[in-house]
C-alpha positions as a Python dict, from the first residue, in 0.01 Angstrom:
ca = {
    (1, 'M'): (0, 0, 0),
    (2, 'R'): (-175, -388, 35),
    (3, 'A'): (-372, -311, -323),
    (4, 'S'): (-66, -229, -467),
    (5, 'L'): (143, -504, -343),
    (6, 'A'): (-141, -773, -438),
    (7, 'S'): (-139, -599, -743),
    (8, 'S'): (182, -657, -802),
    (9, 'I'): (292, -1003, -674),
    (10, 'A'): (-7, -1145, -910),
    (11, 'V'): (111, -943, -1190),
    (12, 'A'): (524, -1101, -1173),
    (13, 'C'): (341, -1450, -1029),
    (14, 'A'): (169, -1457, -1357),
    (15, 'T'): (414, -1304, -1550),
    (16, 'V'): (679, -1622, -1403),
    (17, 'L'): (480, -1882, -1600),
    (18, 'A'): (535, -1811, -1950),
    (19, 'L'): (947, -1891, -1978),
    (20, 'P'): (1111, -1867, -2303),
    (21, 'V'): (1440, -1994, -2316),
    (22, 'T'): (1627, -1739, -2598),
    (23, 'L'): (1825, -1477, -2517),
    (24, 'A'): (2040, -1340, -2784),
    (25, 'A'): (2377, -1198, -2679),
    (26, 'P'): (2579, -932, -2745),
    (27, 'A'): (2614, -832, -3141),
    (28, 'T'): (2904, -900, -3341),
    (29, 'A'): (2888, -1057, -3600),
    (30, 'T'): (3119, -1324, -3680),
    (31, 'A'): (3127, -1657, -3982),
    (32, 'R'): (3045, -1947, -3859),
    (33, 'P'): (3365, -2115, -3806),
    (34, 'A'): (3467, -2509, -3938),
    (35, 'A'): (3252, -2760, -3704),
    (36, 'A'): (3505, -2915, -3437),
    (37, 'A'): (3357, -3272, -3366),
    (38, 'L'): (3094, -3186, -3093),
    (39, 'P'): (3082, -3391, -2753),
    (40, 'P'): (2895, -3759, -2814),
    (41, 'T'): (2513, -3661, -2698),
    (42, 'Q'): (2303, -3756, -2457),
    (43, 'D'): (1914, -3899, -2333),
    (44, 'E'): (1749, -3647, -2360),
    (45, 'L'): (1756, -3542, -1963),
    (46, 'P'): (1591, -3237, -1817),
    (47, 'G'): (1889, -2995, -1787),
    (48, 'S'): (2289, -3093, -1882),
    (49, 'T'): (2617, -3083, -1847),
    (50, 'Q'): (2891, -3027, -2066),
    (51, 'S'): (3218, -3040, -1955),
    (52, 'L'): (3553, -2997, -2199),
    (53, 'P'): (3923, -3000, -1998),
    (54, 'L'): (4126, -2669, -2088),
    (55, 'R'): (4443, -2626, -2285),
    (56, 'P'): (4696, -2447, -2264),
    (57, 'L'): (4697, -2174, -2527),
    (58, 'G'): (4950, -1940, -2791),
    (59, 'A'): (5317, -1976, -2579),
    (60, 'S'): (5215, -2208, -2404),
    (61, 'V'): (5151, -2492, -2613),
    (62, 'R'): (5466, -2537, -2661),
    (63, 'S'): (5672, -2416, -2337),
    (64, 'F'): (5471, -2661, -2113),
    (65, 'G'): (5388, -2906, -2320),
    (66, 'S'): (5577, -3149, -2117),
    (67, 'D'): (5263, -3059, -1768),
    (68, 'P'): (4999, -2875, -1954),
    (69, 'G'): (4869, -2758, -1565),
    (70, 'A'): (5191, -2538, -1552),
    (71, 'A'): (5083, -2336, -1875),
    (72, 'P'): (5026, -1981, -1754),
    (73, 'E'): (4695, -1930, -2020),
    (74, 'Q'): (4451, -2220, -2047),
    (75, 'G'): (4127, -2189, -2253),
    (76, 'L'): (3910, -2351, -2538),
    (77, 'T'): (4024, -2192, -2902),
    (78, 'R'): (3643, -2126, -3079),
    (79, 'R'): (3482, -2483, -3148),
    (80, 'D'): (3052, -2574, -3114),
    (81, 'V'): (2913, -2711, -2839),
    (82, 'R'): (2595, -2862, -2820),
    (83, 'P'): (2347, -2585, -2704),
    (84, 'F'): (2388, -2427, -2338),
    (85, 'S'): (2234, -2087, -2127),
    (86, 'L'): (2556, -2085, -1835),
    (87, 'V'): (2877, -2106, -1784),
    (88, 'G'): (3167, -2177, -1545),
    (89, 'V'): (3498, -2276, -1485),
    (90, 'V'): (3605, -2538, -1216),
    (91, 'W'): (3917, -2750, -1092),
    (92, 'N'): (4018, -2984, -837),
    (93, 'D'): (4152, -2891, -553),
    (94, 'P'): (3783, -2686, -379),
    (95, 'A'): (4164, -2554, -117),
    (96, 'A'): (4289, -2412, -480),
    (97, 'V'): (4305, -2071, -540),
    (98, 'L'): (4210, -1941, -934),
    (99, 'H'): (4489, -1624, -955),
    (100, 'G'): (4385, -1463, -1293),
    (101, 'T'): (4068, -1390, -1562),
    (102, 'V'): (3832, -1609, -1696),
    (103, 'Q'): (3710, -1470, -1993),
    (104, 'V'): (3454, -1680, -2236),
    (105, 'R'): (3278, -1545, -2554),
    (106, 'T'): (2987, -1718, -2690),
    (107, 'R'): (2769, -1779, -3007),
    (108, 'S'): (2406, -1738, -2947),
    (109, 'A'): (2228, -2027, -3076),
    (110, 'A'): (1903, -1788, -3217),
    (111, 'D'): (2136, -1643, -3456),
    (112, 'G'): (2556, -1746, -3453),
    (113, 'T'): (2644, -1351, -3328),
    (114, 'W'): (2955, -1422, -3120),
    (115, 'S'): (2913, -1177, -2779),
    (116, 'S'): (3203, -1017, -2709),
    (117, 'W'): (3455, -1129, -2359),
    (118, 'Q'): (3264, -1141, -2090),
    (119, 'D'): (3429, -1203, -1756),
    (120, 'V'): (3396, -1494, -1499),
    (121, 'E'): (3426, -1369, -1183),
    (122, 'T'): (3704, -1606, -1076),
    (123, 'H'): (3637, -1578, -654),
    (124, 'N'): (3325, -1799, -522),
    (125, 'D'): (3542, -1999, -283),
    (126, 'E'): (3359, -1804, -8),
    (127, 'H'): (3020, -1965, -135),
    (128, 'G'): (2935, -2260, 25),
    (129, 'A'): (2939, -2518, 374),
    (130, 'D'): (3055, -2486, 650),
    (131, 'P'): (3416, -2709, 683),
    (132, 'E'): (3303, -2942, 935),
    (133, 'T'): (2935, -3020, 826),
    (134, 'A'): (2913, -3315, 611),
    (135, 'E'): (2820, -3084, 259),
    (136, 'G'): (3231, -2928, 357),
    (137, 'A'): (3418, -3238, 415),
    (138, 'S'): (3272, -3420, 117),
    (139, 'G'): (3497, -3542, -116),
    (140, 'T'): (3298, -3460, -482),
    (141, 'L'): (3362, -3089, -366),
    (142, 'R'): (3549, -2849, -606),
    (143, 'G'): (3653, -2531, -688),
    (144, 'S'): (3479, -2315, -921),
    (145, 'T'): (3441, -1969, -1040),
    (146, 'A'): (3068, -1789, -1019),
    (147, 'P'): (2824, -1868, -1280),
    (148, 'L'): (2705, -1727, -1615),
    (149, 'W'): (2451, -1667, -1702),
    (150, 'V'): (2467, -1601, -2158),
    (151, 'G'): (2160, -1681, -2262),
    (152, 'D'): (2078, -2026, -2572),
    (153, 'S'): (2405, -2070, -2695),
    (154, 'D'): (2622, -2301, -2958),
    (155, 'G'): (2907, -2190, -2984),
    (156, 'V'): (3173, -2109, -2694),
    (157, 'E'): (3612, -1967, -2636),
    (158, 'I'): (3760, -1948, -2310),
    (159, 'R'): (4078, -1826, -2247),
    (160, 'V'): (4249, -1897, -1885),
    (161, 'R'): (4497, -1657, -1765),
    (162, 'A'): (4692, -1644, -1437),
    (163, 'E'): (4809, -1318, -1271),
    (164, 'R'): (5159, -1239, -1252),
    (165, 'A'): (5344, -1227, -971),
    (166, 'E'): (5666, -1016, -858),
    (167, 'P'): (5872, -1201, -561),
    (168, 'G'): (6173, -1114, -500),
    (169, 'G'): (6170, -834, -867),
    (170, 'V'): (6144, -1156, -1083),
    (171, 'R'): (5825, -1130, -1291),
    (172, 'A'): (5647, -1506, -1261),
    (173, 'A'): (5309, -1611, -1377),
    (174, 'V'): (5102, -1797, -1041),
    (175, 'R'): (5013, -2141, -1159),
    (176, 'L'): (4674, -2205, -1202),
    (177, 'P'): (4502, -2471, -987),
    (178, 'A'): (4515, -2840, -1174),
    (179, 'G'): (4240, -2970, -1361),
    (180, 'L'): (4091, -2700, -1527),
    (181, 'R'): (3786, -2795, -1699),
    (182, 'L'): (3506, -2552, -1862),
    (183, 'E'): (3108, -2603, -1722),
    (184, 'L'): (2823, -2542, -2014),
    (185, 'V'): (2516, -2593, -1839),
    (186, 'D'): (2195, -2699, -2026),
    (187, 'P'): (1900, -2532, -1763),
    (188, 'G'): (1649, -2786, -1934),
    (189, 'E'): (1273, -2792, -2071),
    (190, 'E'): (1015, -2512, -1917),
    (191, 'P'): (791, -2690, -1674),
    (192, 'A'): (459, -2706, -1826),
    (193, 'A'): (137, -2580, -1673),
    (194, 'P'): (-15, -2904, -1405),
    (195, 'A'): (-395, -2820, -1544),
    (196, 'P'): (-581, -2672, -1827),
    (197, 'G'): (-637, -2293, -1675),
    (198, 'T'): (-424, -2289, -1348),
    (199, 'Q'): (-124, -2098, -1519),
    (200, 'A'): (-17, -1905, -1854),
    (201, 'A'): (54, -2127, -2203),
    (202, 'P'): (436, -2129, -2232),
    (203, 'A'): (525, -1848, -2544),
    (204, 'P'): (557, -1947, -2869),
    (205, 'G'): (920, -2122, -2958),
    (206, 'T'): (919, -2215, -2622),
    (207, 'R'): (1064, -2614, -2505),
    (208, 'A'): (811, -2692, -2251),
    (209, 'M'): (803, -3070, -2123),
    (210, 'A'): (486, -3291, -2024),
    (211, 'P'): (385, -3310, -1645),
    (212, 'P'): (439, -3643, -1547),
    (213, 'A'): (175, -3900, -1456),
    (214, 'V'): (285, -3928, -1043),
    (215, 'L'): (567, -3751, -823),
    (216, 'T'): (905, -3933, -802),
    (217, 'A'): (1002, -3995, -439),
    (218, 'A'): (1202, -3665, -468),
    (219, 'E'): (957, -3415, -601),
    (220, 'A'): (724, -3562, -375),
    (221, 'A'): (919, -3568, -58),
    (222, 'A'): (1056, -3195, -180),
    (223, 'S'): (657, -3083, -230),
    (224, 'G'): (541, -3288, 77),
    (225, 'V'): (729, -3044, 289),
    (226, 'N'): (542, -2754, 207),
    (227, 'T'): (158, -2906, 158),
    (228, 'P'): (103, -2677, 515),
    (229, 'L'): (131, -2367, 365),
    (230, 'A'): (-17, -2474, -34),
    (231, 'P'): (-176, -2884, -191),
    (232, 'Y'): (59, -3138, -235),
    (233, 'G'): (225, -3028, -627),
    (234, 'S'): (122, -2661, -577),
    (235, 'T'): (361, -2522, -841),
    (236, 'T'): (318, -2178, -601),
    (237, 'I'): (275, -2148, -245),
    (238, 'P'): (-26, -1810, -185),
    (239, 'D'): (72, -1555, -24),
    (240, 'A'): (-117, -1474, 283),
    (241, 'L'): (-186, -1031, 279),
    (242, 'P'): (-325, -907, 608),
    (243, 'A'): (-688, -790, 647),
    (244, 'A'): (-793, -470, 651),
    (245, 'G'): (-836, -438, 1048),
    (246, 'L'): (-556, -569, 1353),
    (247, 'D'): (-604, -780, 1678),
    (248, 'T'): (-411, -675, 1985),
    (249, 'V'): (-183, -962, 2166),
    (250, 'Q'): (-57, -777, 2450),
    (251, 'G'): (-3, -510, 2297),
    (252, 'A'): (95, -613, 1977),
    (253, 'P'): (-45, -551, 1675),
    (254, 'I'): (-130, -925, 1508),
    (255, 'Q'): (-211, -955, 1125),
    (256, 'K'): (-494, -1140, 1017),
    (257, 'E'): (-397, -1384, 701),
    (258, 'I'): (-591, -1447, 441),
    (259, 'V'): (-421, -1683, 140),
    (260, 'R'): (-571, -1543, -193),
    (261, 'K'): (-537, -1821, -493),
    (262, 'E'): (-732, -1914, -730),
    (263, 'I'): (-834, -2389, -630),
    (264, 'T'): (-1016, -2499, -890),
    (265, 'Q'): (-1136, -2773, -669),
    (266, 'E'): (-1383, -2638, -381),
    (267, 'T'): (-1232, -2949, -162),
    (268, 'E'): (-902, -2726, -218),
    (269, 'V'): (-1009, -2451, -129),
    (270, 'Q'): (-1185, -2492, 177),
    (271, 'K'): (-822, -2699, 281),
    (272, 'A'): (-661, -2352, 233),
    (273, 'R'): (-824, -2141, 427),
    (274, 'E'): (-861, -2373, 682),
    (275, 'T'): (-418, -2409, 730),
    (276, 'A'): (-417, -2012, 663),
    (277, 'A'): (-693, -2082, 966),
    (278, 'Q'): (-417, -2250, 1157),
    (279, 'E'): (-132, -2062, 1058),
    (280, 'A'): (-221, -1752, 1150),
    (281, 'A'): (-366, -1849, 1503),
    (282, 'A'): (17, -2067, 1535),
    (283, 'Q'): (194, -1743, 1449),
    (284, 'A'): (-4, -1518, 1666),
    (285, 'A'): (53, -1795, 1947),
    (286, 'K'): (464, -1810, 1906),
    (287, 'A'): (507, -1437, 1852),
    (288, 'P'): (387, -1111, 1750),
    (289, 'Y'): (585, -959, 1465),
    (290, 'I'): (563, -1251, 1195),
    (291, 'G'): (518, -1039, 873),
    (292, 'P'): (241, -1191, 638),
    (293, 'R'): (411, -1477, 373),
    (294, 'P'): (462, -1326, 45),
    (295, 'A'): (385, -1561, -292),
    (296, 'I'): (729, -1859, -318),
    (297, 'I'): (783, -1992, -644),
    (298, 'T'): (858, -2364, -562),
    (299, 'R'): (1062, -2593, -675),
    (300, 'K'): (869, -2727, -876),
    (301, 'G'): (726, -2394, -978),
    (302, 'W'): (1122, -2326, -1117),
    (303, 'G'): (1160, -2712, -1209),
    (304, 'A'): (1382, -2894, -1056),
    (305, 'D'): (1531, -3200, -1143),
    (306, 'E'): (1482, -3272, -802),
    (307, 'S'): (1734, -3682, -901),
    (308, 'I'): (2026, -3476, -917),
    (309, 'R'): (2028, -3349, -557),
    (310, 'E'): (2049, -3570, -246),
    (311, 'K'): (1760, -3720, -106),
    (312, 'S'): (1760, -3651, 319),
    (313, 'F'): (1676, -3281, 453),
    (314, 'V'): (1904, -3092, 678),
    (315, 'Y'): (1830, -2838, 921),
    (316, 'T'): (2045, -2579, 1143),
    (317, 'S'): (1847, -2505, 1520),
    (318, 'T'): (1679, -2182, 1418),
    (319, 'I'): (1708, -1855, 1144),
    (320, 'K'): (1918, -1576, 1359),
    (321, 'A'): (2021, -1317, 982),
    (322, 'A'): (1946, -1323, 704),
    (323, 'F'): (2282, -1260, 420),
    (324, 'V'): (2160, -1090, 125),
    (325, 'H'): (2379, -1224, -225),
    (326, 'H'): (2369, -1100, -591),
    (327, 'S'): (2457, -1492, -728),
    (328, 'A'): (2748, -1278, -1004),
    (329, 'T'): (2516, -1454, -1319),
    (330, 'G'): (2496, -1141, -1504),
    (331, 'N'): (2185, -903, -1582),
    (332, 'N'): (2208, -1028, -1945),
    (333, 'Y'): (1826, -1209, -1811),
    (334, 'T'): (1451, -1171, -1808),
    (335, 'C'): (1254, -1271, -1537),
    (336, 'A'): (1063, -1490, -1750),
    (337, 'Q'): (1435, -1662, -1796),
    (338, 'A'): (1424, -1634, -1416),
    (339, 'P'): (1323, -1978, -1389),
    (340, 'S'): (1617, -2120, -1687),
    (341, 'V'): (1816, -1894, -1480),
    (342, 'L'): (1790, -2090, -1177),
    (343, 'R'): (1731, -2409, -1325),
    (344, 'S'): (2121, -2396, -1435),
    (345, 'I'): (2280, -2283, -1087),
    (346, 'Y'): (2095, -2556, -925),
    (347, 'R'): (2292, -2755, -1161),
    (348, 'Y'): (2631, -2548, -1180),
    (349, 'H'): (2614, -2619, -749),
    (350, 'V'): (2523, -2989, -799),
    (351, 'K'): (2675, -3115, -1080),
    (352, 'S'): (3017, -2928, -1140),
    (353, 'S'): (3125, -2799, -790),
    (354, 'G'): (2985, -3137, -601),
    (355, 'W'): (2749, -2940, -346),
    (356, 'R'): (2425, -3169, -243),
    (357, 'D'): (2192, -2893, -386),
    (358, 'F'): (2106, -2572, -420),
    (359, 'G'): (2295, -2324, -244),
    (360, 'Y'): (2059, -2089, -170),
    (361, 'N'): (1768, -2077, 51),
    (362, 'F'): (1549, -1872, -86),
    (363, 'A'): (1665, -1687, -455),
    (364, 'V'): (1474, -1354, -602),
    (365, 'D'): (1489, -1197, -980),
    (366, 'K'): (1469, -822, -1073),
    (367, 'C'): (1112, -803, -1075),
    (368, 'G'): (1084, -937, -704),
    (369, 'N'): (976, -1240, -793),
    (370, 'I'): (1076, -1533, -481),
    (371, 'Y'): (1225, -1909, -493),
    (372, 'E'): (1197, -2178, -269),
    (373, 'G'): (1631, -2280, -287),
    (374, 'R'): (1751, -2533, -131),
    (375, 'A'): (1532, -2726, -31),
    (376, 'G'): (1369, -2865, 342),
    (377, 'G'): (1015, -2672, 323),
    (378, 'V'): (990, -2241, 276),
    (379, 'A'): (897, -2271, 667),
    (380, 'K'): (1185, -2480, 803),
    (381, 'P'): (1555, -2366, 933),
    (382, 'V'): (1659, -2539, 616),
    (383, 'L'): (2077, -2563, 632),
    (384, 'G'): (2240, -2361, 361),
    (385, 'A'): (2618, -2345, 159),
    (386, 'H'): (2551, -1964, 75),
    (387, 'T'): (2787, -1756, 356),
    (388, 'L'): (3097, -2045, 397),
    (389, 'G'): (3123, -1979, 852),
    (390, 'F'): (2801, -1851, 897),
    (391, 'N'): (2581, -2115, 721),
    (392, 'T'): (2457, -2244, 1022),
    (393, 'N'): (2130, -2035, 1215),
    (394, 'S'): (2098, -1795, 923),
    (395, 'M'): (1925, -1808, 602),
    (396, 'G'): (2084, -1699, 231),
    (397, 'V'): (1845, -1522, -30),
    (398, 'A'): (2066, -1507, -338),
    (399, 'V'): (1918, -1169, -600),
    (400, 'L'): (1993, -1321, -952),
    (401, 'G'): (2213, -1058, -1125),
    (402, 'T'): (2514, -898, -1031),
    (403, 'F'): (2496, -533, -814),
    (404, 'T'): (2816, -442, -819),
    (405, 'S'): (2783, -100, -1043),
    (406, 'T'): (2406, -223, -1152),
    (407, 'T'): (2151, -49, -857),
    (408, 'P'): (1887, -324, -837),
    (409, 'P'): (1518, -253, -855),
    (410, 'A'): (1249, -117, -610),
    (411, 'A'): (1083, -412, -661),
    (412, 'V'): (1413, -709, -550),
    (413, 'V'): (1414, -469, -205),
    (414, 'T'): (1014, -509, -131),
    (415, 'A'): (1037, -930, -257),
    (416, 'V'): (1389, -929, 53),
    (417, 'A'): (1195, -733, 271),
    (418, 'R'): (901, -949, 224),
    (419, 'L'): (1067, -1231, 324),
    (420, 'T'): (1278, -1201, 530),
    (421, 'A'): (1001, -1012, 799),
    (422, 'W'): (789, -1390, 762),
    (423, 'K'): (1082, -1571, 750),
    (424, 'L'): (1245, -1366, 1060),
    (425, 'G'): (912, -1312, 1185),
    (426, 'L'): (908, -1653, 1221),
    (427, 'H'): (1205, -1744, 1473),
    (428, 'A'): (1111, -1426, 1682),
    (429, 'I'): (1400, -1149, 1500),
    (430, 'N'): (1339, -759, 1474),
    (431, 'P'): (1539, -695, 1113),
    (432, 'K'): (1623, -441, 1307),
    (433, 'G'): (1806, -556, 1522),
    (434, 'T'): (2147, -756, 1567),
    (435, 'V'): (2200, -1107, 1643),
    (436, 'T'): (2524, -1337, 1753),
    (437, 'L'): (2636, -1549, 1489),
    (438, 'V'): (2968, -1817, 1625),
    (439, 'S'): (3202, -1840, 1288),
    (440, 'G'): (3264, -2179, 1154),
    (441, 'G'): (3597, -2084, 1012),
    (442, 'G'): (3667, -1808, 715),
    (443, 'N'): (3895, -1508, 626),
    (444, 'L'): (3747, -1258, 818),
    (445, 'Y'): (3633, -1447, 1120),
    (446, 'A'): (3900, -1734, 1292),
    (447, 'K'): (3642, -2062, 1391),
    (448, 'G'): (3469, -2033, 1721),
    (449, 'K'): (3421, -1634, 1738),
    (450, 'Q'): (3132, -1466, 1800),
    (451, 'V'): (3017, -1237, 1592),
    (452, 'R'): (2737, -941, 1579),
    (453, 'F'): (2600, -913, 1237),
    (454, 'N'): (2277, -704, 1092),
    (455, 'A'): (2023, -969, 1171),
    (456, 'I'): (1950, -846, 748),
    (457, 'A'): (2329, -850, 681),
    (458, 'G'): (2578, -897, 285),
    (459, 'H'): (2738, -1155, 235),
    (460, 'R'): (3098, -946, 319),
    (461, 'D'): (2981, -918, 663),
    (462, 'G'): (3092, -1272, 734),
    (463, 'F'): (3374, -1286, 440),
    (464, 'A'): (3624, -1082, 238),
    (465, 'T'): (3451, -1053, -70),
    (466, 'E'): (3274, -816, -313),
    (467, 'C'): (2910, -1009, -246),
    (468, 'P'): (2617, -862, -237),
    (469, 'G'): (2806, -573, -435),
    (470, 'G'): (2843, -197, -301),
    (471, 'R'): (2495, -111, -549),
    (472, 'L'): (2264, -361, -312),
    (473, 'Y'): (2475, -393, -21),
    (474, 'G'): (2360, -35, 4),
    (475, 'K'): (1969, -36, -8),
    (476, 'L'): (2038, -322, 232),
    (477, 'G'): (1900, -27, 477),
    (478, 'T'): (1590, -10, 333),
    (479, 'A'): (1508, -352, 380),
    (480, 'R'): (1477, -349, 719),
    (481, 'T'): (1326, -55, 743),
    (482, 'S'): (1021, -186, 539),
    (483, 'S'): (1081, -543, 696),
    (484, 'A'): (1058, -405, 1002),
    (485, 'K'): (788, -239, 908),
    (486, 'Y'): (614, -549, 723),
    (487, 'Q'): (615, -694, 1075),
    (488, 'G'): (426, -434, 1184),
    (489, 'R'): (646, -242, 1396),
    (490, 'S'): (739, 96, 1398),
}
């Protein structure tokens, strides 16, 4: 079993470092339309966002010409745009709810074919910072849909239709939120190898940015908080796998941990060994049940642009629960593209939605690779913006994809179990147990109410939402059992 886990992780980590970025959309062969005026070009950046205001469509053009915001159908007709890979819609008031449907069609940059209409998840207000935190009270916040990954595209069409209500038996369209804008996100270039021979070469045709000669202050800060676990500037925090034997402290099993990582410099090898020994000793002294740390791809590893987030780190007191989410970005991505998906979501959270950083503390792709999310240190209790009302003393894990009707792969459930066994174990939490959190306010629980949750809970347990999708939610029981076993519990 241990050999199988180690082999899986090694293969997954090697795979994620080859990063193709082109994904053909479902083919609907149509000729390219005449090019509309393109937005002005920008300097080359490690990612960019095009923000296009929506306009009345169809009959709305004539009926609501003087008040376009009142139009029950808004959007954009087919047009050429600069390359992008992820879409979403934002609006001015974060408290306003979009009652209606959002659909997009995109044109593949690879072969010029247009996709069919794709639904964008409109209910996204249940994600975000708690209302009375500095982030939640920030004037930069905007209302937003969930983002949708569409792959490399250079054309777009969108329609937003208000749902119709029947007050007093008279049908009338509900007013759409003011200031609707289409956000087109380009994830930017793929991270280059930090040194020859230390990772796989980029796939043919993949853009790769040159590694910087020195880290910026923001990059240094994000990397520095993880140095107890991995060398400075690492793209991956190595896993710490249990040795063959078990020690016993006060009758509880303690797993001896060893760090497995290929490091070229002998001094770094020694440092890693010393760190692993110190970490194992500290964990053994603190609590008897701590799962072995899984390999975690750092923000540097997935190419986070540290210049766009807020510079400081914000922490909560402890971690009592892990809320599991699905990103609702769709399943039309390869695991090699997962870093591009993460960079797109990150930019959408910060530049489009107005958050201080990536919302989730961790992410997991459908191959089971685990990624560092919000900056501040993977072993620290970083305050996230993932489960409105219950971000305090919890962590958020987003599984990339949509699992309303799609069953998550076994690798996803295993990754969630391994991650929670380690992180909850650092805070002496039994994954099969229950914990009490205090609501910061939401649509299920009033502010100040004490609520009991499973230690590994679904987003829907704390907020009226479909997240993390019925199929993923149904696997959380398996994750709890496996997580407890990784901790050495019966």
